[in-house]
Coordinates of C-alpha atoms in Angstrom, one line a residue:
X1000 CA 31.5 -155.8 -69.6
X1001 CA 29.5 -156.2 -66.3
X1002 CA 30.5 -152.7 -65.4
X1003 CA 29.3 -151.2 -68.1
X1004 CA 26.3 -153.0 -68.6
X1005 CA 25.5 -152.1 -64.3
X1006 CA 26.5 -148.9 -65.2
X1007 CA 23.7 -148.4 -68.3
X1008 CA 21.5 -149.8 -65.7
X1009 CA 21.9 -147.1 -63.4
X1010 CA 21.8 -144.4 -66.0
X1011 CA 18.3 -146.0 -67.2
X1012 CA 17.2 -146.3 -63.7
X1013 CA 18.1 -142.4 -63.2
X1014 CA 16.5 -141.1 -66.1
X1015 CA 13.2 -142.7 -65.3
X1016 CA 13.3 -141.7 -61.8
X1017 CA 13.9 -138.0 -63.0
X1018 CA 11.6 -138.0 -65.5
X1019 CA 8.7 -138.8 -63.1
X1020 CA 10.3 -136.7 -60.2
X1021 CA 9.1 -133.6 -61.9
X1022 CA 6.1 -134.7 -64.3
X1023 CA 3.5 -132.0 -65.3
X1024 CA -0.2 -131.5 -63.5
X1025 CA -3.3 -132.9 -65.9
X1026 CA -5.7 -130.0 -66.1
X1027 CA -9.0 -130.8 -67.2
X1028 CA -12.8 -129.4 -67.0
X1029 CA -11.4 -125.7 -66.5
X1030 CA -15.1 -123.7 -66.3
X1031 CA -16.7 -120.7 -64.2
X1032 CA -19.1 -121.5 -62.1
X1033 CA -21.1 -120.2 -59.0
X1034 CA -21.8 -117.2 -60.7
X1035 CA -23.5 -114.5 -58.9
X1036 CA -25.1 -111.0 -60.2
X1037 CA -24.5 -108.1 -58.1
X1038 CA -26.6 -106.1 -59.3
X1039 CA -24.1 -103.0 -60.1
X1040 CA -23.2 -104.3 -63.2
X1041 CA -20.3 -106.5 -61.9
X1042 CA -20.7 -110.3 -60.9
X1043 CA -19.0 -112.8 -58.7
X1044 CA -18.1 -116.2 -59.8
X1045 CA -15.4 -119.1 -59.0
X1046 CA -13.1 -121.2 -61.5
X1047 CA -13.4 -124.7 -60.9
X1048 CA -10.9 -127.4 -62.2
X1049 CA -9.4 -131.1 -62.3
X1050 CA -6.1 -131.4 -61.2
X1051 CA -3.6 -134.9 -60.8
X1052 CA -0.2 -135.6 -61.3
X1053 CA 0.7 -137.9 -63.9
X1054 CA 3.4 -140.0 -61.8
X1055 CA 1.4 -142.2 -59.6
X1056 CA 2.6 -141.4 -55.5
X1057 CA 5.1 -138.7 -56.8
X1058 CA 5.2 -135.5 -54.7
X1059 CA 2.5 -133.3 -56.1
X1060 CA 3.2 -130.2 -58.3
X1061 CA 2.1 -126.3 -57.8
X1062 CA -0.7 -125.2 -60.4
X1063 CA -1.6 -120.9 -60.8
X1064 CA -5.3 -120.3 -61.7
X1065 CA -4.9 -116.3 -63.3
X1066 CA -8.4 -114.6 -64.1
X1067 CA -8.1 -112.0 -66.3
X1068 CA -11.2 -109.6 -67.1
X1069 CA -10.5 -108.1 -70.8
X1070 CA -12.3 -105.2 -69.8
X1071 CA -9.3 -103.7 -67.3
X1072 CA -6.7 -105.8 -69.0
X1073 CA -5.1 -106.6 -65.0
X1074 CA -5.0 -109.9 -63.5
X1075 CA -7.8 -110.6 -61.3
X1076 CA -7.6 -113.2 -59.2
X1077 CA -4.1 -115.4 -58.3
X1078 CA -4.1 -118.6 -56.8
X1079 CA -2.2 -121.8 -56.6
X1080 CA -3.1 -125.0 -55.9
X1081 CA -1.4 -128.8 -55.4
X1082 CA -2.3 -131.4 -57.9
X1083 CA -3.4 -134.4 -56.3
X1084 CA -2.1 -137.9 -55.9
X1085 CA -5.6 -140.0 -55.8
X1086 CA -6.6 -141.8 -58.9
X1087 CA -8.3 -139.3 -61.2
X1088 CA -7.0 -136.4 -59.5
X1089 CA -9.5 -133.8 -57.5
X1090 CA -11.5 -131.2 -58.5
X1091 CA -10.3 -127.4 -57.1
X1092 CA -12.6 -124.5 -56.5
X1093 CA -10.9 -121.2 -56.5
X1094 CA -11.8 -118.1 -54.0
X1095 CA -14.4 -115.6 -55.7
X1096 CA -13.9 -113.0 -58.3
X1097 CA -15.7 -110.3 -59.5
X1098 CA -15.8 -109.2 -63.1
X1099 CA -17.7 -106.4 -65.3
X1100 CA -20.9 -108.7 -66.2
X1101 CA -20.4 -108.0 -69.7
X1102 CA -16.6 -108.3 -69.8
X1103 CA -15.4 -111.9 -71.5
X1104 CA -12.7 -113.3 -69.4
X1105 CA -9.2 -115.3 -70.1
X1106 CA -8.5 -118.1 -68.0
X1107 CA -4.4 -118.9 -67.5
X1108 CA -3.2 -121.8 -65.9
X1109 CA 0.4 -122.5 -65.4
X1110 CA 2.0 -125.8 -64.3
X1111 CA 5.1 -126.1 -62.0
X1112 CA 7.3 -128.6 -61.1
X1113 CA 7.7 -126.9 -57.4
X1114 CA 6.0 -129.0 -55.0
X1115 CA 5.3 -126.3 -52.2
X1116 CA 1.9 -124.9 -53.8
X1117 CA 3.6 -121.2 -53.5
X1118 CA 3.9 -120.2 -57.5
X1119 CA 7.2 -121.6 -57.4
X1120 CA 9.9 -123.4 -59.1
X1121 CA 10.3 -123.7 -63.2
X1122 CA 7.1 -124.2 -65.9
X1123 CA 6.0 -127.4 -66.7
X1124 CA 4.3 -128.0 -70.3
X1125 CA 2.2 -125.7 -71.4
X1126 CA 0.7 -122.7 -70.4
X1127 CA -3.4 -123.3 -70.3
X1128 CA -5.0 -120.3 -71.9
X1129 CA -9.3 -120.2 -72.1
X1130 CA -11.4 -117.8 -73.3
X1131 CA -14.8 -117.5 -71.5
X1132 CA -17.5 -115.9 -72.6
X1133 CA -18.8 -113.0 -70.3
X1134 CA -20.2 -113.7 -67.1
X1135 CA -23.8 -114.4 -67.5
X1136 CA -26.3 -112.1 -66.1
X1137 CA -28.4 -114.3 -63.9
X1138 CA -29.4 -113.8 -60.0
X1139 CA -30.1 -110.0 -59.5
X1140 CA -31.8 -110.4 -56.4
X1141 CA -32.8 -112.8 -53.8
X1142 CA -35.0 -113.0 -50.2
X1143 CA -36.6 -115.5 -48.1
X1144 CA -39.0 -114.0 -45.3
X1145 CA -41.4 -115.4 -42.8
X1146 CA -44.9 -114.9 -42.5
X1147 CA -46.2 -116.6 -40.0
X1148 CA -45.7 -120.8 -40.9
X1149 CA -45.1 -119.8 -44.5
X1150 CA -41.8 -118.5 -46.2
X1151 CA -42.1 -116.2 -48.9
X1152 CA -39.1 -116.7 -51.1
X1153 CA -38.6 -114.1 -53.9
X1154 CA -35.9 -114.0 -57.1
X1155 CA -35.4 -111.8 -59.9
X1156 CA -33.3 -112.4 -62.8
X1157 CA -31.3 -109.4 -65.1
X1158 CA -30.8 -111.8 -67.6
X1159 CA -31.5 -115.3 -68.8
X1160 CA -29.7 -117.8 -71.0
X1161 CA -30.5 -121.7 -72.0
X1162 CA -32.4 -121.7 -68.8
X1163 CA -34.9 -124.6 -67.9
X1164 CA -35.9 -123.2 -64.9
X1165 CA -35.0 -123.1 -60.9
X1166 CA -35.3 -125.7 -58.1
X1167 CA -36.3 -124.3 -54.5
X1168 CA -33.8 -125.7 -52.0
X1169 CA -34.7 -125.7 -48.2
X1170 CA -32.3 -127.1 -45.4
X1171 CA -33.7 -127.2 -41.9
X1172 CA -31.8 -130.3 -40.4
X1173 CA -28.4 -130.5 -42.0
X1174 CA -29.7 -131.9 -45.3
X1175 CA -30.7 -129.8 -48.8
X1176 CA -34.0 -131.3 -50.5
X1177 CA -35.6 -129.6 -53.3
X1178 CA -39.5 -128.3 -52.2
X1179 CA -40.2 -127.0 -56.1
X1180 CA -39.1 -126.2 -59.3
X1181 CA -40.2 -123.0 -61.3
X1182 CA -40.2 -123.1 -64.8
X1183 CA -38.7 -120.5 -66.6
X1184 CA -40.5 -117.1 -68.0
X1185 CA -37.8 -116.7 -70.3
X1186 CA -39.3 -118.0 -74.4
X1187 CA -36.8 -120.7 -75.4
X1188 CA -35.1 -119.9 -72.2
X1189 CA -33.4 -116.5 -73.1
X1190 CA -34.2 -113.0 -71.9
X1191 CA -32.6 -109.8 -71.3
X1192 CA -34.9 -108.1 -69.3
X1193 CA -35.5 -108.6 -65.8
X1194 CA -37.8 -111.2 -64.7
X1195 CA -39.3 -111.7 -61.0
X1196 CA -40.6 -115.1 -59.2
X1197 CA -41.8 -116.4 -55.8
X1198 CA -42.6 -119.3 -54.2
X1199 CA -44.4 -119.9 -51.1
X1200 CA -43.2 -122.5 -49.0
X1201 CA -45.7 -124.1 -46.2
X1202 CA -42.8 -124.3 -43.6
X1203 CA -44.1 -124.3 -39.7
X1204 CA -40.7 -125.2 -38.1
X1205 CA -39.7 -123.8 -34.7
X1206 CA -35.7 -124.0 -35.8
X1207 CA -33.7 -121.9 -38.5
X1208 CA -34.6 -122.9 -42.2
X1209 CA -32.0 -122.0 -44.8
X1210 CA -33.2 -121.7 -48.6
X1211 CA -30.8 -121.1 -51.7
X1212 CA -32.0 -121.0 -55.5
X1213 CA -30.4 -123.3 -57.8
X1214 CA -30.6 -122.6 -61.4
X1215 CA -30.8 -125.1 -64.2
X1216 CA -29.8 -124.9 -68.0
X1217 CA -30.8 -126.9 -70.6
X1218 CA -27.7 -129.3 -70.7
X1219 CA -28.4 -129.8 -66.8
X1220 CA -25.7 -127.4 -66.1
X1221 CA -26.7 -125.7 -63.0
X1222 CA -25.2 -122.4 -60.5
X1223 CA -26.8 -121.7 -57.1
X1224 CA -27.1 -118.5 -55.2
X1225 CA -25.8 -117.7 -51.7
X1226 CA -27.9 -119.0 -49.0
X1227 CA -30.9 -117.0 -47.2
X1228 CA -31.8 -117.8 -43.5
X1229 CA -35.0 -117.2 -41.9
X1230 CA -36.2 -117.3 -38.4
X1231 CA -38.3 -120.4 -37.1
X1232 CA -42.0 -120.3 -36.8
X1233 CA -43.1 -118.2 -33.1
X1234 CA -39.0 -117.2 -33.4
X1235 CA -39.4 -113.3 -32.2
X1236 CA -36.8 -110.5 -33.3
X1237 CA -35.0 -109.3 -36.4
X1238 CA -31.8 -110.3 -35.2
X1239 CA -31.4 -114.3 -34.2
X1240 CA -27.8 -115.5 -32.1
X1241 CA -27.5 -119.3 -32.2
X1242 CA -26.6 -121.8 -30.6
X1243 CA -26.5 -120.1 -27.3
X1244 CA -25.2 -121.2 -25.4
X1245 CA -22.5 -122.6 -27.7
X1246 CA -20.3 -125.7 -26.9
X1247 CA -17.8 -125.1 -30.4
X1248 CA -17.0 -121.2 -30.2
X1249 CA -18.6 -120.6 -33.1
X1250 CA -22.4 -118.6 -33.6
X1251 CA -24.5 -117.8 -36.1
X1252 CA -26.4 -114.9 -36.5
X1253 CA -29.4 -114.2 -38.5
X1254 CA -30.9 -110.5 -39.6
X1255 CA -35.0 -111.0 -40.6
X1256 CA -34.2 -108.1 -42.9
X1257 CA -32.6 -108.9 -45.6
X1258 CA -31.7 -105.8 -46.8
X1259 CA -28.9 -102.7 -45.8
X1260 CA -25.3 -103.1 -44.7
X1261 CA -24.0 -103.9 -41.3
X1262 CA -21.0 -103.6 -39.1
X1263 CA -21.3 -106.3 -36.3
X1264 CA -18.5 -106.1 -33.1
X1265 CA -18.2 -108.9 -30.2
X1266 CA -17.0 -107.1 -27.3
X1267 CA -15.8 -109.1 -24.0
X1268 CA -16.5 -108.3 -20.9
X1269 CA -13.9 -105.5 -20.4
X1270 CA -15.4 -103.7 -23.6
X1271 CA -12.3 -105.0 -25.7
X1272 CA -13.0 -106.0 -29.2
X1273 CA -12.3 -109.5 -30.2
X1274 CA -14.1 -110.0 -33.8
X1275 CA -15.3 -107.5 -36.0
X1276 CA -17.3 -107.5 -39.7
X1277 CA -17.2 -104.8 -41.7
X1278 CA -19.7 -104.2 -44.4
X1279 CA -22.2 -107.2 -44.3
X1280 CA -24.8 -107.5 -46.9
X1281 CA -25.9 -111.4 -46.3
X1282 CA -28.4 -112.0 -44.0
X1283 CA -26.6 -114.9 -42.2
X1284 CA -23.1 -114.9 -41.2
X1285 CA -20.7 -117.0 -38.5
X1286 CA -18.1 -116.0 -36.0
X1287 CA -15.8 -118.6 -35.0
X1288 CA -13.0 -119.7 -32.9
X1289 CA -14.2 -117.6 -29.7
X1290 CA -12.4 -118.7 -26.3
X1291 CA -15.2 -119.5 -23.7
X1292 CA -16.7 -116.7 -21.6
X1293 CA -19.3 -113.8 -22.1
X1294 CA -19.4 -111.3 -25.0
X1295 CA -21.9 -108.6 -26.2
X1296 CA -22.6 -108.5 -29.7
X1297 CA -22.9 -105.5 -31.5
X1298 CA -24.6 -105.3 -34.5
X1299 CA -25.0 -101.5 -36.4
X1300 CA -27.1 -100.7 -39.2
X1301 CA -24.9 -98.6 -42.0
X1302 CA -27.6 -96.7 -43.7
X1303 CA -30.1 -95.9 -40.6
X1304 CA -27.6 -95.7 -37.9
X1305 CA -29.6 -98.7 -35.9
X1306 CA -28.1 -101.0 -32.7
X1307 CA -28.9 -104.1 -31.8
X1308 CA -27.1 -105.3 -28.8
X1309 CA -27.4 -109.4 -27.7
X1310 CA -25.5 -111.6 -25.1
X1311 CA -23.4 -114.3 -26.2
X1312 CA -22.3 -117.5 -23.8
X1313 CA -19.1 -119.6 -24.7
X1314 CA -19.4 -122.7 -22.8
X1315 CA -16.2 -124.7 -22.3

């Protein structure tokens, strides 16, 4: 009687342990967000989501993110993440996508009970299916340019929707802080037609200033757009390298002009090619993990065929 009773024991003991070897991911607060107008009729935007296992400490689980734009039918974007072990689980931010602006989209997320993130291993639950409204027109254009110790910061809209209005953001030390909020044009917050503002910020500092837009809707949902640098205050030249020297391997580089495309090359000394960016639209990019030494940077001008040429020093 013993035996059998140990042995039921066992099988209990078995059962529960399988059941939360492989339990399914919690997905919750699946939304778009980040979105971004391109102004060609497409925009960018990311998914982000909540995701946890619902075994406390067991190994974590694989979860697919699908975008699919209606418009083309294909699958858009593909990417897998691991649900995580802390309490309340994490909240996952996909890579950008780009959809038709006035294309709704389908959100698909399937769970797995593979634990090596790859796509892997059989279905667990459900399959998540959400239907999102299209991408909403918003940020059609952005600048920030110095004159003299002010910045002239400059946004237009293609569209508008619930919109309160749009908080000027201005990092110069490492920290964001808000320098004003524009109300809306929009009546009742909604237009779609396009709308242009500006701000002037009173900014003399001698260092780079960074300044990104965040709008706000009326049920304090907000999106932000991609980040603008401009020179310091006295700073000379349309092109900016810093740190330099720099102690990490990593530079930044600013273009005053805010506009065109550019191809940017760092040569070493030999005239060998280590890094190269094709097609650059933002007026601020890095380069990273360079090994210490001298380099010449390259930076060509698509649509006018201009060079600028600057020295870089790696320190060790």
């Amino acid at each position: 009687m013993k035996k059998i009773l140990l042995l039921l024991s066992i099988a209990t003991f078995s059962l529960v342990a399988l059941s939360q070897e492989n339990p399914c991911p919690t997905v919750s607060g699946i939304r778009k967000t980040n979105v971004v107008n391109n102004g060609n009729g497409t925009c960018s935007a990311t998914i982000s989501l909540n995701i946890k296992n619902d075994v406390a400490n067991s190994n974590p689980k694989g979860v697919k993110v699908e975008v699919i734009c209606s418009v083309t039918g294909g699958v858009t974007l593909t990417q897998c993440f691991i649900a995580s072990t802390i309490p309340g689980g994490a909240v996952y931010t996909t890579t950008p996508f780009t959809c038709l602006c006035n294309a709704p989209i389908t959100i698909r997320i399937t769970r797995y009970t593979a634990s090596n993130g790859e796509c892997q291993g059989g279905t667990c639950g459900n399959v998540i299916i959400i239907q999102e409204s299209p991408l909403p027109v918003t940020f059609s254009d952005f600048t920030a340019v110095r004159n003299n110790s002010n910045v002239l910061v400059k946004w237009e809209t293609a569209s508008e929707q619930n919109n309160t209005g749009f908080s000027v953001e201005r990092n110069i030390n490492g920290t964001w802080q808000q320098v004003a909020f524009v109300p809306t044009q929009a009546s009742g917050g909604n237009s779609d037609i396009k709308l242009n503002y500006s701000y002037i910020d009173m900014n003399p500092a001698k260092g780079i200033s960074q300044y990104r837009i965040k709008q706000i809707d009326i049920d304090s949902k907000s999106k932000y757009t991609e980040v603008r640098s401009v020179r310091g205050d006295g700073q000379s030249g349309k092109t900016i390298v810093y740190p330099i020297p720099s102690n990490d391997g990593k530079i930044n580089i600013l273009f005053e002009d805010t506009k065109g495309t550019r191809n940017i090359s760092v040569m070493d000394m030999s005239g060998r090619i280590v890094k190269q960016m094709k097609g650059v639209t933002n007026n601020n990019v890095q380069i990273e993990k360079l090994t210490p030494g001298m380099y010449s940077l390259r930076v060509v001008v698509v649509e006018t065929g201009e060079q600028t040429v600057e020295k870089i020093v790696i320190n060790r």
